[in-house]
CSV table of C-alpha atoms and ligand atoms in Angstrom, one decimal:
chain,number,residue,atom,x,y,z
A,1,UNK,CA,-121.6,55.5,-39.5
A,2,UNK,CA,-123.0,51.8,-41.4
A,3,UNK,CA,-125.2,50.1,-38.7
A,4,UNK,CA,-123.7,47.4,-40.0
A,5,UNK,CA,-121.7,44.9,-37.4
A,6,UNK,CA,-118.5,45.6,-38.3
A,7,UNK,CA,-116.6,42.5,-39.5
A,8,UNK,CA,-115.3,43.2,-43.0
A,9,UNK,CA,-112.7,45.4,-43.8
A,10,UNK,CA,-115.1,46.3,-46.4
A,11,UNK,CA,-113.7,48.2,-49.3
A,12,UNK,CA,-115.9,51.8,-49.8
A,13,UNK,CA,-117.0,50.8,-53.4
A,14,UNK,CA,-120.3,49.1,-54.4
A,15,UNK,CA,-122.2,48.0,-57.4
A,16,UNK,CA,-125.5,48.8,-58.5
A,17,UNK,CA,-125.6,45.9,-61.6
A,18,UNK,CA,-123.6,43.0,-62.9
A,19,UNK,CA,-123.6,41.1,-66.2
A,20,UNK,CA,-121.7,37.6,-66.8
A,21,UNK,CA,-118.0,38.7,-65.9
A,22,UNK,CA,-118.5,42.3,-65.1
A,23,UNK,CA,-119.8,45.0,-62.1
A,24,UNK,CA,-120.9,48.5,-62.5
A,25,UNK,CA,-120.7,50.8,-60.2
A,26,UNK,CA,-123.3,53.3,-59.5
A,27,UNK,CA,-121.8,55.9,-61.9
A,28,UNK,CA,-121.2,53.2,-65.3
A,29,UNK,CA,-117.9,52.1,-64.1
A,30,UNK,CA,-117.5,48.6,-65.0
A,31,UNK,CA,-115.3,46.4,-63.3
A,32,UNK,CA,-113.8,42.6,-64.3
A,33,UNK,CA,-114.9,40.7,-61.7
A,34,UNK,CA,-113.3,38.0,-61.1
A,35,UNK,CA,-114.1,37.5,-57.2
A,36,UNK,CA,-117.4,36.2,-58.5
A,37,UNK,CA,-118.9,36.7,-54.9
A,38,UNK,CA,-115.6,34.4,-53.8
A,39,UNK,CA,-116.6,31.3,-56.1
A,40,UNK,CA,-120.3,31.8,-55.8
A,41,UNK,CA,-121.3,33.0,-59.5
A,42,UNK,CA,-120.4,29.7,-61.7
A,43,UNK,CA,-122.7,31.7,-64.1
A,44,UNK,CA,-121.2,34.9,-64.1
A,45,UNK,CA,-123.7,38.2,-62.9
A,46,UNK,CA,-128.2,37.7,-63.7
A,47,UNK,CA,-127.0,34.7,-66.4
A,48,UNK,CA,-130.6,34.7,-68.5
A,49,UNK,CA,-131.1,30.8,-67.7
A,50,UNK,CA,-131.1,31.8,-63.8
A,51,UNK,CA,-133.1,35.2,-64.0
A,52,UNK,CA,-136.1,33.3,-66.2
A,53,UNK,CA,-135.6,30.7,-63.8
A,54,UNK,CA,-136.3,32.3,-60.4
A,55,UNK,CA,-139.2,34.5,-61.8
A,56,UNK,CA,-141.3,32.2,-62.8
A,57,UNK,CA,-140.6,30.1,-59.5
A,58,UNK,CA,-141.2,33.0,-57.5
A,59,UNK,CA,-144.8,33.5,-59.4
A,60,UNK,CA,-145.4,29.9,-57.8
A,61,UNK,CA,-144.3,29.0,-54.5
A,62,UNK,CA,-140.8,30.4,-52.2
A,63,UNK,CA,-141.5,28.4,-49.6
A,64,UNK,CA,-142.3,25.3,-47.5
A,65,UNK,CA,-141.6,23.5,-44.8
A,66,UNK,CA,-139.9,20.1,-45.5
A,67,UNK,CA,-142.2,18.4,-44.0
A,68,UNK,CA,-143.9,17.7,-47.3
A,69,UNK,CA,-142.1,16.0,-50.6
A,70,UNK,CA,-140.7,18.8,-52.4
A,71,UNK,CA,-140.5,18.0,-56.2
A,72,UNK,CA,-137.6,20.5,-56.9
A,73,UNK,CA,-135.7,18.9,-54.0
A,74,UNK,CA,-136.0,15.7,-55.2
A,75,UNK,CA,-135.7,16.5,-58.3
A,76,UNK,CA,-131.6,18.5,-57.3
A,77,UNK,CA,-130.3,15.5,-55.7
A,78,UNK,CA,-131.6,12.6,-58.1
A,79,UNK,CA,-129.7,14.2,-60.8
A,80,UNK,CA,-127.3,15.0,-58.0
A,81,UNK,CA,-126.3,11.3,-56.8
A,82,UNK,CA,-127.2,10.2,-60.3
A,83,UNK,CA,-124.2,12.3,-61.7
A,84,UNK,CA,-122.0,11.5,-58.6
A,85,UNK,CA,-121.2,8.7,-56.0
A,86,UNK,CA,-123.5,9.9,-53.9
A,87,UNK,CA,-127.1,7.7,-52.9
A,88,UNK,CA,-128.7,10.9,-50.5
A,89,UNK,CA,-128.2,14.0,-50.5
A,90,UNK,CA,-129.2,16.4,-47.5
A,91,UNK,CA,-129.8,20.4,-48.3
A,92,UNK,CA,-128.8,23.5,-46.7
A,93,UNK,CA,-128.2,26.9,-47.1
A,94,UNK,CA,-125.0,27.3,-47.2
A,95,UNK,CA,-120.7,26.2,-47.0
A,96,UNK,CA,-120.5,25.9,-42.8
A,97,UNK,CA,-123.5,23.7,-42.4
A,98,UNK,CA,-122.5,21.4,-45.4
A,99,UNK,CA,-119.9,20.9,-43.5
A,100,UNK,CA,-122.1,20.7,-40.0
A,101,UNK,CA,-124.3,18.4,-41.7
A,102,UNK,CA,-121.0,15.8,-42.7
A,103,UNK,CA,-119.7,15.7,-39.1
A,104,UNK,CA,-123.4,14.8,-37.0
A,105,UNK,CA,-122.9,12.0,-40.1
A,106,UNK,CA,-120.2,11.0,-39.6
A,107,UNK,CA,-120.6,10.8,-35.9
A,108,UNK,CA,-124.1,9.4,-36.3
A,109,UNK,CA,-122.7,6.5,-38.3
A,110,UNK,CA,-120.5,5.1,-35.7
A,111,UNK,CA,-123.1,5.7,-33.2
A,112,UNK,CA,-125.7,3.9,-35.4
A,113,UNK,CA,-122.9,0.3,-35.5
A,114,UNK,CA,-122.2,0.6,-32.2
A,115,UNK,CA,-118.7,2.1,-32.4
A,116,UNK,CA,-119.8,5.9,-30.3
A,117,UNK,CA,-116.3,6.1,-29.2
A,118,UNK,CA,-116.0,6.7,-32.7
A,119,UNK,CA,-116.5,10.4,-32.7
A,120,UNK,CA,-112.9,12.0,-33.5
A,121,UNK,CA,-112.5,13.8,-37.1
A,122,UNK,CA,-108.3,14.9,-38.2
A,123,UNK,CA,-108.6,17.8,-39.9
A,124,UNK,CA,-105.7,20.1,-41.3
A,125,UNK,CA,-103.5,23.1,-40.7
A,126,UNK,CA,-104.4,25.8,-43.0
A,127,UNK,CA,-108.1,24.4,-43.5
A,128,UNK,CA,-111.4,26.2,-43.6
A,129,UNK,CA,-114.4,25.0,-43.0
A,130,UNK,CA,-116.9,27.9,-42.0
A,131,UNK,CA,-117.6,30.1,-39.3
A,132,UNK,CA,-120.3,28.3,-37.2
A,133,UNK,CA,-118.6,26.9,-33.8
A,134,UNK,CA,-117.9,23.4,-34.5
A,135,UNK,CA,-116.4,24.2,-38.2
A,136,UNK,CA,-114.2,27.3,-36.7
A,137,UNK,CA,-112.3,25.1,-33.9
A,138,UNK,CA,-112.3,22.0,-37.3
A,139,UNK,CA,-110.2,24.7,-39.0
A,140,UNK,CA,-108.7,25.7,-35.5
A,141,UNK,CA,-106.8,28.8,-37.6
A,142,UNK,CA,-106.5,31.3,-34.5
A,143,UNK,CA,-107.0,33.9,-36.5
A,144,UNK,CA,-111.0,32.8,-36.3
A,145,UNK,CA,-111.2,31.3,-33.0
A,146,UNK,CA,-109.8,34.1,-30.9
A,147,UNK,CA,-112.1,34.6,-27.8
A,148,UNK,CA,-114.8,32.4,-29.4
A,149,UNK,CA,-114.0,29.9,-26.5
A,150,UNK,CA,-114.6,27.5,-25.0
A,151,UNK,CA,-113.2,24.7,-27.8
A,152,UNK,CA,-115.1,22.8,-29.4
A,153,UNK,CA,-113.9,19.1,-28.9
A,154,UNK,CA,-114.0,16.3,-31.2
A,155,UNK,CA,-110.9,18.0,-33.6
A,156,UNK,CA,-107.3,16.3,-33.9
A,157,UNK,CA,-105.9,18.6,-36.4
A,158,UNK,CA,-102.3,17.4,-37.9
A,159,UNK,CA,-100.2,19.6,-40.4
A,160,UNK,CA,-100.6,20.1,-44.7
A,161,UNK,CA,-99.4,17.2,-45.9
A,162,UNK,CA,-98.0,15.0,-43.4
A,163,UNK,CA,-98.9,11.5,-43.7
A,164,UNK,CA,-96.7,10.1,-41.0
A,165,UNK,CA,-98.1,12.5,-38.4
A,166,UNK,CA,-101.4,11.4,-39.6
A,167,UNK,CA,-101.3,8.0,-39.2
A,168,UNK,CA,-99.6,8.4,-36.0
A,169,UNK,CA,-102.7,10.6,-35.1
A,170,UNK,CA,-105.4,8.1,-36.0
A,171,UNK,CA,-106.9,6.1,-33.0
A,172,UNK,CA,-109.2,4.0,-31.9
A,173,UNK,CA,-111.9,6.9,-31.3
A,174,UNK,CA,-111.3,8.8,-34.5
A,175,UNK,CA,-114.0,8.6,-37.1
A,176,UNK,CA,-113.4,10.6,-39.9
A,177,UNK,CA,-110.6,12.8,-42.1
A,178,UNK,CA,-111.7,15.6,-43.6
A,179,UNK,CA,-109.6,17.7,-46.3
A,180,UNK,CA,-110.5,20.1,-48.8
A,181,UNK,CA,-109.4,19.0,-51.8
A,182,UNK,CA,-108.1,22.5,-53.0
A,183,UNK,CA,-107.9,24.3,-49.8
A,184,UNK,CA,-109.9,27.4,-50.8
A,185,UNK,CA,-108.6,30.2,-48.1
A,186,UNK,CA,-105.6,28.7,-47.0
A,187,UNK,CA,-104.2,29.3,-50.5
A,188,UNK,CA,-105.7,27.3,-53.3
A,189,UNK,CA,-103.5,24.8,-52.2
A,190,UNK,CA,-104.3,21.5,-54.1
A,191,UNK,CA,-104.5,18.3,-52.9
A,192,UNK,CA,-102.2,15.7,-54.8
A,193,UNK,CA,-104.0,12.6,-56.3
A,194,UNK,CA,-101.9,10.5,-54.9
A,195,UNK,CA,-101.8,12.2,-51.3
A,196,UNK,CA,-106.0,11.7,-51.9
A,197,UNK,CA,-105.7,8.3,-52.7
A,198,UNK,CA,-103.1,8.0,-49.4
A,199,UNK,CA,-105.8,9.4,-47.6
A,200,UNK,CA,-108.1,7.3,-48.9
A,201,UNK,CA,-106.1,3.9,-48.1
A,202,UNK,CA,-105.4,4.5,-44.0
A,203,UNK,CA,-108.8,5.2,-43.7
A,204,UNK,CA,-110.2,2.0,-45.5
A,205,UNK,CA,-106.9,0.2,-43.5
A,206,UNK,CA,-108.9,1.9,-40.1
A,207,UNK,CA,-112.2,1.7,-40.9
A,208,UNK,CA,-112.7,5.1,-40.7
A,209,UNK,CA,-114.6,8.0,-43.0
A,210,UNK,CA,-113.5,10.3,-45.4
A,211,UNK,CA,-114.9,13.5,-46.2
A,212,UNK,CA,-114.0,15.8,-49.4
A,213,UNK,CA,-114.6,19.6,-48.3
A,214,UNK,CA,-115.7,21.4,-51.8
A,215,UNK,CA,-117.3,23.7,-50.9
A,216,UNK,CA,-115.1,26.4,-52.8
A,217,UNK,CA,-113.4,24.2,-55.3
A,218,UNK,CA,-116.9,22.3,-56.9
A,219,UNK,CA,-117.9,22.2,-60.7
A,220,UNK,CA,-114.8,24.8,-61.4
A,221,UNK,CA,-112.1,22.0,-61.6
A,222,UNK,CA,-112.8,21.3,-65.1
A,223,UNK,CA,-114.6,17.7,-63.1
A,224,UNK,CA,-117.6,17.9,-61.6
A,225,UNK,CA,-116.4,17.2,-58.4
A,226,UNK,CA,-112.2,18.0,-58.2
A,227,UNK,CA,-111.8,14.8,-56.4
A,228,UNK,CA,-112.7,12.9,-59.7
A,229,UNK,CA,-109.5,12.9,-61.6
A,230,UNK,CA,-107.9,11.2,-58.3
A,231,UNK,CA,-110.4,8.0,-59.0
A,232,UNK,CA,-111.0,7.3,-55.6
A,233,UNK,CA,-114.7,7.2,-53.5
A,234,UNK,CA,-115.4,9.6,-50.4
A,235,UNK,CA,-118.0,8.9,-48.1
A,236,UNK,CA,-118.8,12.2,-47.1
A,237,UNK,CA,-118.8,15.5,-49.4
A,238,UNK,CA,-120.1,19.0,-48.3
A,239,UNK,CA,-120.9,21.6,-51.2
A,240,UNK,CA,-122.1,25.2,-51.1
A,241,UNK,CA,-120.8,28.3,-53.0
A,242,UNK,CA,-121.3,27.1,-56.9
A,243,UNK,CA,-124.2,25.2,-56.6
A,244,UNK,CA,-126.4,27.6,-56.4
A,245,UNK,CA,-125.2,30.4,-58.4
A,246,UNK,CA,-125.0,33.2,-56.1
A,247,UNK,CA,-128.3,31.7,-54.5
A,248,UNK,CA,-127.9,30.8,-50.9
A,249,UNK,CA,-127.3,27.2,-51.0
A,250,UNK,CA,-125.7,24.4,-49.8
A,251,UNK,CA,-125.7,20.1,-49.6
A,252,UNK,CA,-123.8,17.6,-47.7
A,253,UNK,CA,-123.7,13.9,-50.1
A,254,UNK,CA,-123.2,10.9,-48.6
A,255,UNK,CA,-122.6,6.9,-49.7
A,256,UNK,CA,-125.6,5.0,-48.4
A,257,UNK,CA,-123.5,3.0,-46.0
A,258,UNK,CA,-123.2,6.4,-43.8
A,259,UNK,CA,-126.4,7.3,-44.3
A,260,UNK,CA,-127.8,4.4,-42.1
A,261,UNK,CA,-127.7,7.0,-38.6
A,262,UNK,CA,-129.3,9.8,-40.6
A,263,UNK,CA,-133.7,8.7,-39.9
A,264,UNK,CA,-136.4,11.1,-39.4
A,265,UNK,CA,-135.5,13.7,-36.7
A,266,UNK,CA,-131.9,13.1,-37.0
A,267,UNK,CA,-131.2,16.4,-38.8
A,268,UNK,CA,-133.3,19.6,-40.0
A,269,UNK,CA,-133.6,22.9,-41.9
A,270,UNK,CA,-136.1,25.4,-42.0
A,271,UNK,CA,-135.0,26.8,-44.8
A,272,UNK,CA,-132.7,24.2,-46.7
A,273,UNK,CA,-134.0,22.9,-50.1
A,274,UNK,CA,-136.6,25.6,-50.6
A,275,UNK,CA,-138.6,25.2,-53.9
A,276,UNK,CA,-136.8,29.0,-55.0
A,277,UNK,CA,-133.4,27.4,-53.9
A,278,UNK,CA,-134.3,24.7,-55.5
A,279,UNK,CA,-135.6,25.8,-58.8
A,280,UNK,CA,-132.2,27.7,-59.2
A,281,UNK,CA,-129.7,25.0,-58.2
A,282,UNK,CA,-131.0,23.2,-60.9
A,283,UNK,CA,-131.2,25.5,-63.4
A,284,UNK,CA,-127.2,25.6,-62.7
A,285,UNK,CA,-127.1,22.0,-62.9
A,286,UNK,CA,-129.3,22.5,-66.5
A,287,UNK,CA,-125.7,24.6,-67.7
A,288,UNK,CA,-123.4,22.5,-66.0
A,289,UNK,CA,-124.6,19.4,-67.8
A,290,UNK,CA,-124.6,20.6,-71.1
A,291,UNK,CA,-122.7,19.2,-73.3
A,292,UNK,CA,-119.1,19.9,-73.6
A,293,UNK,CA,-119.3,22.8,-71.0
A,294,UNK,CA,-117.0,21.1,-68.2
A,295,UNK,CA,-114.9,19.9,-70.9
A,296,UNK,CA,-114.8,23.8,-72.1
A,297,UNK,CA,-114.1,24.5,-68.3
A,298,UNK,CA,-110.4,22.8,-68.5
A,299,UNK,CA,-109.4,24.5,-72.2
A,300,UNK,CA,-110.3,27.8,-70.4
A,301,UNK,CA,-108.7,26.9,-67.0
A,302,UNK,CA,-105.2,25.9,-69.4
A,303,UNK,CA,-105.8,29.4,-71.6
A,304,UNK,CA,-105.9,30.9,-68.6
A,305,UNK,CA,-102.5,28.8,-67.0
A,306,UNK,CA,-100.5,29.5,-70.3
A,307,UNK,CA,-101.0,33.8,-70.2
A,308,UNK,CA,-100.3,33.6,-66.6
A,309,UNK,CA,-97.0,31.2,-66.6
A,310,UNK,CA,-96.2,33.9,-69.5
A,311,UNK,CA,-96.6,37.0,-66.9
A,312,UNK,CA,-94.7,34.9,-64.2
A,313,UNK,CA,-92.0,34.2,-66.3
A,314,UNK,CA,-91.6,37.8,-67.1
A,315,UNK,CA,-92.4,38.6,-64.1
A,316,UNK,CA,-90.1,36.0,-61.4
A,317,UNK,CA,-90.1,38.4,-58.3
A,318,UNK,CA,-93.6,39.6,-58.4
A,319,UNK,CA,-95.7,36.4,-58.9
A,320,UNK,CA,-93.6,33.0,-57.3
A,321,UNK,CA,-96.0,30.5,-58.3
A,322,UNK,CA,-99.1,29.7,-60.3
A,323,UNK,CA,-102.2,27.3,-58.4
A,324,UNK,CA,-105.0,25.5,-58.9
A,325,UNK,CA,-107.1,23.5,-61.5
A,326,UNK,CA,-109.2,24.4,-64.2
A,327,UNK,CA,-111.3,27.9,-63.4
A,328,UNK,CA,-109.8,28.4,-59.5
A,329,UNK,CA,-106.9,29.8,-59.2
A,330,UNK,CA,-104.5,30.9,-56.4
A,331,UNK,CA,-101.3,33.1,-57.3
A,332,UNK,CA,-98.7,33.4,-55.0
A,333,UNK,CA,-97.3,36.7,-54.5
A,334,UNK,CA,-93.4,38.0,-53.8
A,335,UNK,CA,-94.7,41.2,-53.1
A,336,UNK,CA,-97.9,42.3,-50.7
A,337,UNK,CA,-101.2,40.3,-51.9
A,338,UNK,CA,-103.8,43.5,-51.0
A,339,UNK,CA,-101.2,45.7,-52.3
A,340,UNK,CA,-101.6,44.1,-55.4
A,341,UNK,CA,-105.5,43.5,-55.2
A,342,UNK,CA,-105.5,47.3,-54.7
A,343,UNK,CA,-103.5,48.1,-57.8
A,344,UNK,CA,-106.0,45.1,-59.4
A,345,UNK,CA,-108.7,47.5,-58.3
A,346,UNK,CA,-107.4,50.9,-60.3
A,347,UNK,CA,-107.4,48.5,-63.3
A,348,UNK,CA,-110.9,47.9,-62.9
A,349,UNK,CA,-110.0,44.1,-61.8
A,350,UNK,CA,-111.5,42.3,-58.9
A,351,UNK,CA,-109.6,39.6,-57.3
A,352,UNK,CA,-109.5,38.4,-53.7
A,353,UNK,CA,-106.9,37.1,-50.8
A,354,UNK,CA,-106.4,33.8,-49.4
A,355,UNK,CA,-103.2,32.5,-46.8
A,356,UNK,CA,-99.9,32.6,-48.0
A,357,UNK,CA,-99.9,36.2,-50.0
A,358,UNK,CA,-101.5,34.6,-52.3
A,359,UNK,CA,-104.1,36.0,-54.8
A,360,UNK,CA,-107.2,33.8,-55.4
A,361,UNK,CA,-108.8,34.3,-59.7
A,362,UNK,CA,-112.2,33.1,-59.8
A,363,UNK,CA,-113.4,33.5,-63.3
A,364,UNK,CA,-117.0,32.4,-63.8
A,365,UNK,CA,-117.4,29.2,-65.3
A,366,UNK,CA,-118.7,31.3,-68.4
A,367,UNK,CA,-116.0,33.6,-69.4
A,368,UNK,CA,-114.4,33.5,-72.0
A,369,UNK,CA,-111.0,33.9,-73.6
A,370,UNK,CA,-110.9,37.8,-74.5
A,371,UNK,CA,-111.9,38.1,-71.0
A,372,UNK,CA,-108.9,36.2,-69.8
A,373,UNK,CA,-107.1,37.9,-72.7
A,374,UNK,CA,-108.3,41.4,-70.3
A,375,UNK,CA,-107.2,40.0,-66.8
A,376,UNK,CA,-103.8,39.0,-67.7
A,377,UNK,CA,-103.5,42.1,-69.3
A,378,UNK,CA,-104.5,44.1,-66.5
A,379,UNK,CA,-102.6,41.6,-64.0
A,380,UNK,CA,-99.9,42.1,-66.3
A,381,UNK,CA,-99.7,45.9,-66.0
A,382,UNK,CA,-100.2,45.9,-62.0
A,383,UNK,CA,-96.6,43.7,-62.0
A,384,UNK,CA,-95.1,46.1,-64.3
A,385,UNK,CA,-95.9,49.2,-62.0
A,386,UNK,CA,-94.7,47.2,-59.1
A,387,UNK,CA,-91.7,45.9,-60.1
B,401,PLP,C1,-116.4,29.8,-47.8
B,401,PLP,C2,-116.3,27.5,-47.6
B,401,PLP,C3,-116.9,27.2,-46.8
B,401,PLP,C4,-117.6,28.0,-46.0
B,401,PLP,O1,-119.0,28.4,-46.3
B,401,PLP,P1,-120.3,29.5,-45.7
B,401,PLP,O2,-120.4,29.4,-47.2
B,401,PLP,O3,-119.3,31.0,-46.0
B,401,PLP,O4,-120.8,29.1,-44.5
B,401,PLP,C5,-116.8,26.2,-46.0
B,401,PLP,N1,-115.5,25.0,-46.8
B,401,PLP,C6,-115.2,25.7,-48.1
B,401,PLP,C7,-113.4,24.8,-48.1
B,401,PLP,C8,-115.3,27.1,-48.3
B,401,PLP,O5,-114.2,27.4,-49.2
C-alpha cells in the first residue's frame, strides 16, 4: 500500500528517464509524451541548456531570502517586462499562488485608491485557477469545492461566453474580471479575440481590472502570451506551468498603475524567485526568445492541425472538434475520452483529459514534424480500433 495520500487516480505506470518528447520506463519502454507534466515541460524532458544551467547554478547558490536582492530574479523580471505589457513581476512557485497574487493585487489596488468596496471578482463557469482556497472558490467547480467550505466569498460567477450576464453582474463592488485566455482544464476552450476585446472594453467602461490567467497557455500558442493576438492590454497576468520548463515556478505580471498598493510587507514567498528557479526561468527564455522559435511553434501547430483534421474527417464519429492554437491542442471526443487515452497508452503515447470529454495534447515546443506524425499515426490507430 502506498504511503502517498490518495488524491490522484494514478496510473500504475512510472518513468525513470525522459528525453525531449519521450519518456522511458525502467524496462526501456518508450512513450511519446504529449502530457509533458501537464503543459509544463515546454522544452521537453532534460533539455541540454536547462540541464547545464541547473548544474552550474546548483554549484553556486540555491536559495537566499527575498530580503536580499537576487540578481537572477532582477534579470528574469527585466526580460519579462521588456517583452510584455507588464512593468513589474512577483515570483511564486506555482500557478495557484500566481492567481492568488493576482486577486490580492487587484483588491489592494482599489484599497489604495480609496475604493475598498471594489473587492469582488467576476469569474467563469468551467474555469480553473488552482487548488488553494481562494482559487478553488474563484473557479467554483463543485467537483473540487465539495467539503472544503465555508465558501470563500468575493467571487461572482457567470456562464462562459455570456456577455449580457457579465454586464448585469458588474456592480459598484466589482474589482476585476478574471478569465483564462484559453480555458485549459475546462476543455481547451479558446476565448475568441472579440470576446477578449469586449471584456477589455467592459473593464474600461466600469473602471475594473482585467486578469488573464495564462498559467497553462503562455508560450504555447506561438505568441509569447495567448492574448497578444487580440491586441488588448490586460492589467494582471498570472503565469506558471511552462515558464520553469518543469521546475516549479510561477509569476504574476502587473502594470505600474495596478501595482501601487503592493509595497514592502504586503506580499511574500519564502521560495518564490530563488536563484535556482530563476536561473531555470532565464534559461527557458534563452530558447523561447531565440529568433524564429515562436514562429516555428506556430508552424508546427499548423502542421499538427492539418494531420489532426485529416483524422477527424476520416473518423467523424470519433473526433467531434479540434480545439486550441499552436501547440496547445484539445480533441473533443465523441467516444469516452478516458477510454481513448487508455488505448493511446497501449500505443505508447501519453495524453491528458479535460472537461467536456476533451483530450489535451501538449507536445513540447521543441517537437519535430516526425514526432507529430508519430502522434497522428497513433491517434489514428486508436480511432480505427474504436470505430
Ligand atoms: C494549472 C493551472 C493553475 C494552477 O497551477 P498549479 O501550478 O497547479 O497551482 C491555475 N490556472 C490555470 C489556468 C491552470 O491551468
